[in-house]
CSV table of C-alpha atoms in Angstrom, one decimal:
chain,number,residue,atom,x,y,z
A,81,UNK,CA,168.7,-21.3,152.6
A,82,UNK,CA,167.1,-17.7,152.2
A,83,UNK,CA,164.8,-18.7,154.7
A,84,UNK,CA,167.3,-19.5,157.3
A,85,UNK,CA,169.6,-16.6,156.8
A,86,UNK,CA,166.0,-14.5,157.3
A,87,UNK,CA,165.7,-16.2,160.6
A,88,UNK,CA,168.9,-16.0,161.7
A,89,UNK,CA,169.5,-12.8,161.1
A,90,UNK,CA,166.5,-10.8,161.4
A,91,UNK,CA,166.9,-9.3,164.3
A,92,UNK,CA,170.4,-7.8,164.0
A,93,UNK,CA,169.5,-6.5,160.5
A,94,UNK,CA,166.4,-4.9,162.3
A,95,UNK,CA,169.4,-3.4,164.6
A,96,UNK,CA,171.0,-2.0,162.3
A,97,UNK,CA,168.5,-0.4,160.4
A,98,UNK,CA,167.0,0.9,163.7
A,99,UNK,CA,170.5,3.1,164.4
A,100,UNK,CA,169.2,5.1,161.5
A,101,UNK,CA,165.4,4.8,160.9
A,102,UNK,CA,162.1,4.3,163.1
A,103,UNK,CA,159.0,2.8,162.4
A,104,UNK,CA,157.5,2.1,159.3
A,105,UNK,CA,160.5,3.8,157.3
A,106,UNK,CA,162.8,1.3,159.8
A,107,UNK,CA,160.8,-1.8,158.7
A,108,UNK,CA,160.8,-0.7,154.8
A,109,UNK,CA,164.5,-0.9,155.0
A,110,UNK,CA,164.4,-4.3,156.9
A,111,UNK,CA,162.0,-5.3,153.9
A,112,UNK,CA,164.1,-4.4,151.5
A,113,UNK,CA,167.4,-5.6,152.7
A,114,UNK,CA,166.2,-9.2,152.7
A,115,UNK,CA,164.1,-8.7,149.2
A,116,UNK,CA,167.1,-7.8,147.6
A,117,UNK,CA,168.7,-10.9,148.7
A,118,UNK,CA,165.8,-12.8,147.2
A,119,UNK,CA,165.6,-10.8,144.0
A,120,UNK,CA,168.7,-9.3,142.8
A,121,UNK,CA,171.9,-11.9,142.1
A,122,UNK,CA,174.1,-9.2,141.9
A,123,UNK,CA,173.7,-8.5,145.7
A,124,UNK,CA,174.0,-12.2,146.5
A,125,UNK,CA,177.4,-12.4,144.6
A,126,UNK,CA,178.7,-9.6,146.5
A,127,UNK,CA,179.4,-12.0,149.4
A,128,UNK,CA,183.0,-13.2,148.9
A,129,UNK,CA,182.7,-14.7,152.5
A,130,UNK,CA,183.7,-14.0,156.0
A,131,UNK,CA,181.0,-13.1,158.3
A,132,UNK,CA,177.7,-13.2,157.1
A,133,UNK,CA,176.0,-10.5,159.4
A,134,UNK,CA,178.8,-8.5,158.7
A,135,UNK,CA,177.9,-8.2,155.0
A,136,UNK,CA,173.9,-7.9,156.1
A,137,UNK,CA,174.6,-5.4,158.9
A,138,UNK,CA,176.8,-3.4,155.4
A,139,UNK,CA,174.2,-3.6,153.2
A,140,UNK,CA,171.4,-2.6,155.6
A,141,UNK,CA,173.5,0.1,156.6
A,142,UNK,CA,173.7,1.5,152.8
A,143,UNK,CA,169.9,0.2,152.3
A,144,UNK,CA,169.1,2.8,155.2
A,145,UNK,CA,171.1,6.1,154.4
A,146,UNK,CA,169.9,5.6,150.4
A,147,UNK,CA,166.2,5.6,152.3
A,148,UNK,CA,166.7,8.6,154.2
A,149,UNK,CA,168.8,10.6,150.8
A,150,UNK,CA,165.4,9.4,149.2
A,151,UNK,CA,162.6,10.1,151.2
A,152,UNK,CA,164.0,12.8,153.7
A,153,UNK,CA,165.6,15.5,150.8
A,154,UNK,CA,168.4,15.9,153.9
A,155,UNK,CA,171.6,16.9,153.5
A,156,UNK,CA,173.1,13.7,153.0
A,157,UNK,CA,175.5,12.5,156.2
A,158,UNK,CA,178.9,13.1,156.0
A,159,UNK,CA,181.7,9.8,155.7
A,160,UNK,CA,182.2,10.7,160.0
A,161,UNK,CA,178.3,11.1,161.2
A,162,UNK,CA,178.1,7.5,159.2
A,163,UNK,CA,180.8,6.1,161.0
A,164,UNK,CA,179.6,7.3,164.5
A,165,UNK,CA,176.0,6.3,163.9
A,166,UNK,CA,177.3,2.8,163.0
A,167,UNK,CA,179.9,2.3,165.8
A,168,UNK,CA,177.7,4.1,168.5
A,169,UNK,CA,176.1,1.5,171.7
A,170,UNK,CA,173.5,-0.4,170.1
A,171,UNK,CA,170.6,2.3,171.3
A,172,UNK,CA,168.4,0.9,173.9
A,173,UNK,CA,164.8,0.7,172.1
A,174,UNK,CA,162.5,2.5,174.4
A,175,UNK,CA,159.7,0.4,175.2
A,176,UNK,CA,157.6,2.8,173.6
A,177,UNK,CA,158.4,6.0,171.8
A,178,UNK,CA,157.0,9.4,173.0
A,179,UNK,CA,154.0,9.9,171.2
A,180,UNK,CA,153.0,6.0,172.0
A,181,UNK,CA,153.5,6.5,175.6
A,182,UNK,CA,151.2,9.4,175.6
A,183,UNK,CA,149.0,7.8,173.9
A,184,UNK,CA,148.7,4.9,175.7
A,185,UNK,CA,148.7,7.2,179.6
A,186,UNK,CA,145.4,8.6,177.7
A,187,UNK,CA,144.3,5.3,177.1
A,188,UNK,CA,144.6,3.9,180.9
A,189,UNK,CA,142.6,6.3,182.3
A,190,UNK,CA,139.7,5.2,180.1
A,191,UNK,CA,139.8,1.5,181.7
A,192,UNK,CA,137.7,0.8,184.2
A,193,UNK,CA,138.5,0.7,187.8
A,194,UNK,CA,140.8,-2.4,188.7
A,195,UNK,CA,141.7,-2.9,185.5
A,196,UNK,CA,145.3,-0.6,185.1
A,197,UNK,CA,147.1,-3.4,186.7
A,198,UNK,CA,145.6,-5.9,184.4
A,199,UNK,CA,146.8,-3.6,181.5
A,200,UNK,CA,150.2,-2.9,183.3
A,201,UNK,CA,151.1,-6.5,183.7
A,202,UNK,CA,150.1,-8.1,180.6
A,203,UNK,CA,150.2,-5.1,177.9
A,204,UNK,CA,153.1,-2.9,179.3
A,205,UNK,CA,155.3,-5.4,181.1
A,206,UNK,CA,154.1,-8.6,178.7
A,207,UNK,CA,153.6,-10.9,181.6
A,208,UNK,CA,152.2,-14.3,180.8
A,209,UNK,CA,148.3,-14.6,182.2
A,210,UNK,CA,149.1,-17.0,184.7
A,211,UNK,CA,151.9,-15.1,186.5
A,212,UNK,CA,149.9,-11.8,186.1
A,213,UNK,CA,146.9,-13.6,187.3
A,214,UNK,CA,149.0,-15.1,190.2
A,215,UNK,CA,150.7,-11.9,191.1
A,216,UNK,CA,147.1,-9.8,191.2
A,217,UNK,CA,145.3,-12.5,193.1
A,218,UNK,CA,142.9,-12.8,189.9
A,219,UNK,CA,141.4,-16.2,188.4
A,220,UNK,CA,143.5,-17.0,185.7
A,221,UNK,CA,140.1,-17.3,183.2
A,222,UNK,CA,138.8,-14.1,184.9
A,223,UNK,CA,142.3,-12.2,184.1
A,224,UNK,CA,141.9,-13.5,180.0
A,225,UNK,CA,138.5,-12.2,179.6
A,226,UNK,CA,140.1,-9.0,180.9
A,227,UNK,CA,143.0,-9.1,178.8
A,228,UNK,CA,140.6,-10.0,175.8
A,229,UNK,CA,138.2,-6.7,176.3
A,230,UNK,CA,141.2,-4.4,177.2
A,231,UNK,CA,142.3,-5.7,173.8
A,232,UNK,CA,139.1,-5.1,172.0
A,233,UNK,CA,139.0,-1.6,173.3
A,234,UNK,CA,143.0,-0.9,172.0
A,235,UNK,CA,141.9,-2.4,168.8
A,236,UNK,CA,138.5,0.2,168.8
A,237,UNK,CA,140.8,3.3,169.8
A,238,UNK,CA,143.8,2.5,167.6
A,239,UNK,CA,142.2,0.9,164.6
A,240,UNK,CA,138.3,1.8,164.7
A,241,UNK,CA,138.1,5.2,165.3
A,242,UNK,CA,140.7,7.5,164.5
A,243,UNK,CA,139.0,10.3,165.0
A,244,UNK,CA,140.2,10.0,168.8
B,224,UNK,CA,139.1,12.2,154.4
B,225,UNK,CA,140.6,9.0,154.4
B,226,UNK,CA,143.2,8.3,151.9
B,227,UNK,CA,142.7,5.4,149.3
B,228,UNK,CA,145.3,3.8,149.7
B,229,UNK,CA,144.8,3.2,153.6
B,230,UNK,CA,143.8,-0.5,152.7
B,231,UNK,CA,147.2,-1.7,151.8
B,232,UNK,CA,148.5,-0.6,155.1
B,233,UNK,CA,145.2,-2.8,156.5
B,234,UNK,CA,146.0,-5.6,154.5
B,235,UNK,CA,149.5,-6.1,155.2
B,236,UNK,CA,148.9,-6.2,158.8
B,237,UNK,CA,146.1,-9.4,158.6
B,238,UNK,CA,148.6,-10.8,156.3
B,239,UNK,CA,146.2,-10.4,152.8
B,240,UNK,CA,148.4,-8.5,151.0
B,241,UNK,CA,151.0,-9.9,148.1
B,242,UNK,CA,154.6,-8.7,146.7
B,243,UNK,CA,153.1,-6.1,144.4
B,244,UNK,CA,150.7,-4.5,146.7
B,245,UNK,CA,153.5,-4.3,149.4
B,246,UNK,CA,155.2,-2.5,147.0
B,247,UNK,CA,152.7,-0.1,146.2
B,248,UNK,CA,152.4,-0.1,150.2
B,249,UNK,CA,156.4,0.9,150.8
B,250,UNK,CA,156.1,3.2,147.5
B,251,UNK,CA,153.4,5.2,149.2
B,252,UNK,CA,154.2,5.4,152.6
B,253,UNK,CA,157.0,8.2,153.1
B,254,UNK,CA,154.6,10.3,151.4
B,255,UNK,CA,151.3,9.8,152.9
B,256,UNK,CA,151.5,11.2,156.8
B,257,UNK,CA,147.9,9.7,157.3
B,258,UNK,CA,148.7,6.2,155.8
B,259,UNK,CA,152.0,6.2,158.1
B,260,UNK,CA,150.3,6.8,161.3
B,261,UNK,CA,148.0,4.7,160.5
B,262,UNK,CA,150.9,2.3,160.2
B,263,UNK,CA,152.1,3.4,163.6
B,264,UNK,CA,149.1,2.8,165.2
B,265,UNK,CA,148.8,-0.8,164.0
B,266,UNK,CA,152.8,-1.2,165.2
B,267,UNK,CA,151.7,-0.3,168.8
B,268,UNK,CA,148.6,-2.3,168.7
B,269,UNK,CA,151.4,-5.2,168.0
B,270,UNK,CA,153.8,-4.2,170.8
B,271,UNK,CA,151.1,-3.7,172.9
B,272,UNK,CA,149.2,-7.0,172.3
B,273,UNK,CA,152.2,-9.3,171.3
B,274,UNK,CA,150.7,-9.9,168.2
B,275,UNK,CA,152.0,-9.4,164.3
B,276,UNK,CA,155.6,-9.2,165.1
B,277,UNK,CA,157.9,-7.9,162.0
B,278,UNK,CA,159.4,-10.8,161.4
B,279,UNK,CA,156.1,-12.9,160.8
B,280,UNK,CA,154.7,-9.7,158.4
B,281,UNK,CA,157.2,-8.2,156.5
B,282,UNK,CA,158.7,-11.1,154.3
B,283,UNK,CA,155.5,-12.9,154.1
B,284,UNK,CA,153.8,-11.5,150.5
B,285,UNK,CA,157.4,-12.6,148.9
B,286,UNK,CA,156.7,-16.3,150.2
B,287,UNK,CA,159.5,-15.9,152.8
B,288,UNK,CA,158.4,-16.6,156.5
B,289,UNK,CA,160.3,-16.9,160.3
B,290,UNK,CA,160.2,-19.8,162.2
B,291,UNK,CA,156.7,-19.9,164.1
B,292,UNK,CA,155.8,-18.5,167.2
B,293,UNK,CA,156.2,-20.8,170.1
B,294,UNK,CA,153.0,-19.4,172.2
B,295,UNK,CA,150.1,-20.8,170.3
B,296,UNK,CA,147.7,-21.9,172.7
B,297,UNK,CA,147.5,-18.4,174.6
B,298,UNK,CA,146.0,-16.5,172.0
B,299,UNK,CA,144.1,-17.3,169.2
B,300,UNK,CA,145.5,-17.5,165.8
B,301,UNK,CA,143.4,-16.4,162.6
B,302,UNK,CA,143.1,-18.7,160.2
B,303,UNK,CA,144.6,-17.8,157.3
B,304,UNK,CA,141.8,-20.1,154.9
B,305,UNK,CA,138.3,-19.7,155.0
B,306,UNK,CA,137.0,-20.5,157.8
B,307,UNK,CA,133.2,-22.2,158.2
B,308,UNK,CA,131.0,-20.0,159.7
B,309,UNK,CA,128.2,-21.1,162.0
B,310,UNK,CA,124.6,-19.3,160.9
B,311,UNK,CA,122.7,-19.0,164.2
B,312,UNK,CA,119.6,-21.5,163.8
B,313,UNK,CA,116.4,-19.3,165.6
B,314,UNK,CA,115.7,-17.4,169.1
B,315,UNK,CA,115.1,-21.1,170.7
B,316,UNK,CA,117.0,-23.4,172.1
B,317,UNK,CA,116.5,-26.0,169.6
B,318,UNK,CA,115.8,-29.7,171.3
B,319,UNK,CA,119.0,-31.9,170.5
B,320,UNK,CA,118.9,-33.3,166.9
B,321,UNK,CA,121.5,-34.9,164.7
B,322,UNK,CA,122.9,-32.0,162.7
B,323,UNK,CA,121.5,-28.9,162.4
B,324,UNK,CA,117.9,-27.2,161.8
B,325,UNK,CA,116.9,-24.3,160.9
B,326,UNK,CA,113.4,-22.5,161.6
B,327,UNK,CA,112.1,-19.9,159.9
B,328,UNK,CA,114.2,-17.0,158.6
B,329,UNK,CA,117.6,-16.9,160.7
B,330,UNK,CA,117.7,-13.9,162.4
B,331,UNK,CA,121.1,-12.3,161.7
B,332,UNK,CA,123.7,-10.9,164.0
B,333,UNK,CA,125.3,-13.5,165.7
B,334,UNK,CA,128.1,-16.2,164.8
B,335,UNK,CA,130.8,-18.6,165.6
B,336,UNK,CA,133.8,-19.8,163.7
B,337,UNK,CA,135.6,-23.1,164.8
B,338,UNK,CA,139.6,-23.7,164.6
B,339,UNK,CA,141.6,-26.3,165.4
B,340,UNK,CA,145.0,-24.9,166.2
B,341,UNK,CA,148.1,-26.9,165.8
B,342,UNK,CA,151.5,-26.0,167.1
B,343,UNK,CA,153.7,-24.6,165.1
B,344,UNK,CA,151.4,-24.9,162.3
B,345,UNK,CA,148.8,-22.1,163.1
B,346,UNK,CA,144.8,-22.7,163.0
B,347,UNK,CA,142.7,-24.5,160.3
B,348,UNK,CA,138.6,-24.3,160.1
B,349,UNK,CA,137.2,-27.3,161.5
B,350,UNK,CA,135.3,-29.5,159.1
B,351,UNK,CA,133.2,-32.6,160.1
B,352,UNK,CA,135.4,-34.0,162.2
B,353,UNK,CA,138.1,-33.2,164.8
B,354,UNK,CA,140.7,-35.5,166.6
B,355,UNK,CA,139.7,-36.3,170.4
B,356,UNK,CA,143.2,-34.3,170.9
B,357,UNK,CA,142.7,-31.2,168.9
B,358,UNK,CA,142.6,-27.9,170.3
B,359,UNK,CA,139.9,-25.4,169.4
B,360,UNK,CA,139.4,-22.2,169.2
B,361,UNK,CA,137.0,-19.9,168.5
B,362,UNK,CA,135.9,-16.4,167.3
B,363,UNK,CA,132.5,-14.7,167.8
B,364,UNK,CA,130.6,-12.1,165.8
B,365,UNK,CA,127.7,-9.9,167.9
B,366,UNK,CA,125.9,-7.5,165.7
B,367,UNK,CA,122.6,-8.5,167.7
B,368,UNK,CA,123.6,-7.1,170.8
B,369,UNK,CA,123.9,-10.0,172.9
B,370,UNK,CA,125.7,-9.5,176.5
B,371,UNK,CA,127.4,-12.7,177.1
B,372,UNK,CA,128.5,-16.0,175.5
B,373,UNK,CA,128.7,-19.7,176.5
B,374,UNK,CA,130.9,-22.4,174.3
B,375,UNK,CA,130.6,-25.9,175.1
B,376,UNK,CA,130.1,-29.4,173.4
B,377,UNK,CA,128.1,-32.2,174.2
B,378,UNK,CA,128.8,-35.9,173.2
B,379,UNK,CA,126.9,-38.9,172.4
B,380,UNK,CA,126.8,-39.9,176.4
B,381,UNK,CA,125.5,-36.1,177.6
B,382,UNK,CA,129.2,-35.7,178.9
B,383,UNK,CA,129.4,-31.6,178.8
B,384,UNK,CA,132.7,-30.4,177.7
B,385,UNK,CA,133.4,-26.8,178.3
B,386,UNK,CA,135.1,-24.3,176.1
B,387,UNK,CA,134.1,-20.3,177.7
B,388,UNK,CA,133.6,-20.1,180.1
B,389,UNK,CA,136.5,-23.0,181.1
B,390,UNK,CA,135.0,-25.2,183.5
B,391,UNK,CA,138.5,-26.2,185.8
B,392,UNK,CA,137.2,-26.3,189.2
B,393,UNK,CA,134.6,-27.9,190.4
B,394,UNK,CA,134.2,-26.2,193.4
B,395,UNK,CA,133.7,-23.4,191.2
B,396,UNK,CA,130.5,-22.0,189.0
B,397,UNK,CA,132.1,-20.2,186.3
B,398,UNK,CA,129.1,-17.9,184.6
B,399,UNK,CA,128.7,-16.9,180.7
B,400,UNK,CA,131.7,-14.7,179.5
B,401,UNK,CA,131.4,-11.3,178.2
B,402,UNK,CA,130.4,-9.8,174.9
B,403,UNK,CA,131.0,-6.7,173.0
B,404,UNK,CA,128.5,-5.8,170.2
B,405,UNK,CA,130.3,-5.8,167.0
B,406,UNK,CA,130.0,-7.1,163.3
B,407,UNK,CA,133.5,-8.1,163.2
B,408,UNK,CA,134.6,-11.3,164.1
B,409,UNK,CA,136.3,-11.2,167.5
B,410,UNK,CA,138.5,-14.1,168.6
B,411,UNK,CA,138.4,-15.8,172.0
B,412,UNK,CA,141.1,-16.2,174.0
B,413,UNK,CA,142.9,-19.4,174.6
B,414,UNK,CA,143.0,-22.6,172.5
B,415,UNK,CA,141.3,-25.4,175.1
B,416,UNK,CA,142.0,-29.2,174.7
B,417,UNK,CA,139.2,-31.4,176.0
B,418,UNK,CA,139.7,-34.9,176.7
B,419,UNK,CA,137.1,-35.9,173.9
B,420,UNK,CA,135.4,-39.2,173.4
B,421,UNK,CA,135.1,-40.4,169.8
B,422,UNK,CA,131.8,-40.4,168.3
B,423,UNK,CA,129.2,-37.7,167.2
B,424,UNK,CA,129.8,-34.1,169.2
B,425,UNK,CA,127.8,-31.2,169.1
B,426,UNK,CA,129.1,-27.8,169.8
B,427,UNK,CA,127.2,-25.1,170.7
B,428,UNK,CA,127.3,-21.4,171.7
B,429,UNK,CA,124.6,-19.1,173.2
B,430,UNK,CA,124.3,-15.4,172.8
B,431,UNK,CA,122.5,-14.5,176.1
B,432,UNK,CA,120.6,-11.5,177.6
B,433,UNK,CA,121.1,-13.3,181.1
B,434,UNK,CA,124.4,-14.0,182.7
B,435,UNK,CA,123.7,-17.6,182.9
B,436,UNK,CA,126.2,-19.7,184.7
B,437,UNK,CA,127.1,-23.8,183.9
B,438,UNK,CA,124.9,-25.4,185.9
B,439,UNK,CA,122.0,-23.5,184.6
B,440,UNK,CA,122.7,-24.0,181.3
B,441,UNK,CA,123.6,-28.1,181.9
B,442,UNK,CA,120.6,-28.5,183.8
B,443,UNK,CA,118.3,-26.9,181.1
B,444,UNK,CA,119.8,-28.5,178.2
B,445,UNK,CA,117.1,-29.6,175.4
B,446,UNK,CA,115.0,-26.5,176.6
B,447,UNK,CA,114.5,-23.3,175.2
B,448,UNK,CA,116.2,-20.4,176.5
B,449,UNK,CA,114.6,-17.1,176.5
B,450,UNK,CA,115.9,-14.7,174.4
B,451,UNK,CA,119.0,-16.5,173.8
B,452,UNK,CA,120.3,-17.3,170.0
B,453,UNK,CA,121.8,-20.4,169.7
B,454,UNK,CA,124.4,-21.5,167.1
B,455,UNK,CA,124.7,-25.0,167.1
B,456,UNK,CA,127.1,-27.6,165.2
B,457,UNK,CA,127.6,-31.5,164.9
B,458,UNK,CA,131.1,-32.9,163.7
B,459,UNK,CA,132.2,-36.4,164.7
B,460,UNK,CA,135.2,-36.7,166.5
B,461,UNK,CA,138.4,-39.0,165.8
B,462,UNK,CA,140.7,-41.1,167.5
C-alpha cells in the first residue's frame, strides 16, 4: 500500500517540495515526507480522507518550510509568501541549473572533435541511441561506444577528480 | 582535504547504503558545503546520463522501492549481489579446453564480470549456466593498460556468437571496441540476446594491444595472440 502511494505520488510530492527547495536539500524533504508515512502513525492518521495528494502535497509543504527554518536560520516566511509560493505556476525545472550548465559548456569543449553532437543528442536532449544514431548518420554500435566513453569521462570529471 | 563523511554521499548513490546511514547522510549534509556538492555532482552525473533517478534512490535503504525502469536493455544495470569475477588466465591465448586453466602466476590488471539481465528485475551474476534466451551483460576492469576489448562466446559446434563488438551485418567487419585504463569496473553498454544453442558455451574476452577486427580473431581461434590477455569462461547453457 505504502509502496503504491510512493509510486503514485512521487513525482507531485517532488513538485511540491521543489517550489521551495533544490537539490539535495529538495530530495531530503522528498525523503522525509514519505519516511514519515512509513514510520510515524500519527501522520498516517491525520488523513481523514478526501484527496490523497492533497494531504501529501500539505505535508510536503510543511516538511519543506520546517527544512528551510532549520537549516537556513532565515527569517521564517510570512502566512502570504507561503501562500504565493504554494499557488504560484508549477515552476518550469530548467533542464539544468546555472552552475550545471556552465559546467557542463566547460566540459564539451574537452570532447573530441565530432563528438558535441553525440553529447548533445543523447546527454542534453536524452535521445534514444538509435534515433541519435539515425539523425547523425552514425552506426548505431559506433554511436554506444561513444556514448559509453563520453560517459566514462563525465564520471572521471564529476566523480574522479574534483580537483577540476 | 576531503571530508569523512564523503562516503555516505558515495554509498547512497550505488545504492549500498541503509536507513541509519541515510540518516547520518541527511543529518550531515546542510552543513557540509563539500559533501553537498559532491552530492550535486553525482545528481548531474544522473540527469546527464539517465541513470539513478530519485525515485529508484531515495526510499530504497527503508526497503521502499518505485516500480522498475522500463529501459533495461540499453544500459547496463549493476548487480546489486556479488557478482563472479573472471581472473584473466596468462598472456596466451589458451588452446580451447573444457573449463578454465591457469598458467603460471596470473598476471593482474584485467577482468570481466558476466550478468544476465532480466526485465524488470535488474541483473544477476551468471553462474554455470544461462538460458539459451538470457541477455548478458558485461563489465570490464583495465588496470593493465590494454587498448581495446573483444566479447564473444563459442559453442560446442564452433558457432561464434558475438557480444562487443555486436556482429549485425554481415556485410560489415566490426573491429575490437575501445578501452580506458582503469581499476574500476566499467560496464558495457547494451544487454545482447544471442540465439544460443543448448550445450557447453565458452565466453571469452580479449584485452588487446592491436585493434583486431572479427574475422581475425574467428579465423585465429585456438592460437595464441600476441600480447593479448585473455579471460576465458565455460557455463552450459539451458533450454
Amino acid at each position: 500500500m505504502l509502496e503504491a502511494i510512493y509510486r503514485d505520488h512521487f513525482d507531485d510530492v517532488s513538485r511540491t517540495a521543489r517550489r521551495f527547495l533544490a537539490g539535495a536539500d529538495h530530495e531530503s524533504v522528498v525523503q522525509q515526507v514519505f519516511v514519515k508515512l512509513l514510520s510515524s502513525e500519527d501522520v498516517r492518521r491525520s488523513f481523514q480522507g478526501g484527496s490523497l495528494g492533497g494531504w501529501l502535497n500539505r505535508i510536503t509543504q510543511n516538511q519543506a518550510l520546517e527544512y528551510l527554518r532549520r537549516h537556513r536560520n532565515e527569517a521564517p516566511l510570512g502566512d502570504e509568501a507561503v501562500a504565493a509560493l504554494a499557488a504560484a505556476p508549477e515552476p518550469e525545472q530548467p533542464a539544468l541549473r546555472l552552475e550545471a550548465a556552465q559546467w557542463v559548456d566547460r566540459f564539451r569543449k574537452t570532447l573530441p572533435r565530432g563528438w558535441d553532437p553525440i553529447f548533445e543528442l543523447c546527454f542534453l536532449k536524452r535521445l534514444d541511441q538509435r534515433s541519435a544514431a539515425a539523425q547523425l548518420g552514425l552506426a548505431r554500435t559506433t554511436l554506444a561506444y561513444r556514448c559509453l566513453r563520453i560517459q566514462w569521462r563525465l564520471r572521471a570529471a564529476l566523480l574522479e577528480d574534483e580537483a577540476s | 582535504m576531503t571530508c569523512p563523511q564523503r562516503h555516505l554521499v558515495d554509498e547512497h548513490f550505488a545504492h549500498r547504503t541503509d536507513a541509519a546511514r541515510e540518516q547520518a547522510l541527511r543529518e550531515h549534509l546542510p552543513g557540509c558545503a563539500e559533501c553537498n556538492a559532491r552530492y550535486e555532482r553525482h545528481l548531474l552525473f544522473g540527469q546527464l546520463t539517465g541513470q539513478r533517478a530519485a525515485r529508484d534512490r531515495l526510499l530504497r535503504p527503508f526497503g521502499l522501492t518505485a516500480a522498475a525502469r522500463p529501459r533495461w536493455a540499453r544500459v547496463l544495470v549493476p548487480a546489486l549481489a556479488a557478482s563472479l569475477t573472471l581472473v584473466v588466465a596468462g598472456a596466451l591465448l589458451l588452446p580451447r579446453t573444457d573449463g578454465f586453466t591457469a598458467r603460471g602466476k596470473p598476471p593482474s590488471g584485467v577482468g570481466l564480470q558476466v550478468f544476465r539481465v532480466e526485465q524488470g528485475k535488474g541483473s544477476t551474476k551468471v553462474g554455470d549456466t544461462l538460458s539459451a534466451r538470457d541477455a548478458l551483460a558485461f563489465s570490464v576492469q583495465n588496470a593493465a593498460g590494454k587498448k581495446w576489448l573483444m566479447v564473444f562466446a563459442v559453442d560446442a559446434a564452433g558457432r561464434v556468437y558475438w557480444y562487443h563488438p555486436g556482429w549485425e551485418n554481415a556485410a560489415e567487419t566490426p573491429q575490437a571496441v575501445p578501452l580506458e585504463t582503469s581499476a574500476a569496473w566499467r560496464e558495457l553498454p547494451d544487454a545482447v540476446t544471442q540465439p544460443l544453442s543448448p550445450g557447453t558455451l565458452e565466453l571469452h574476452a580479449l584485452f588487446l594491444d592491436e585493434r583486431l577486427d572479427v574475422k581475425q580473431v574467428e579465423a585465429s581461434l585456438g592460437q595464441p595472440v600476441p600480447g593479448a590477455l585473455e579471460v576465458r569462461r565455460t557455463v552450459e547453457v539451458t533450454p
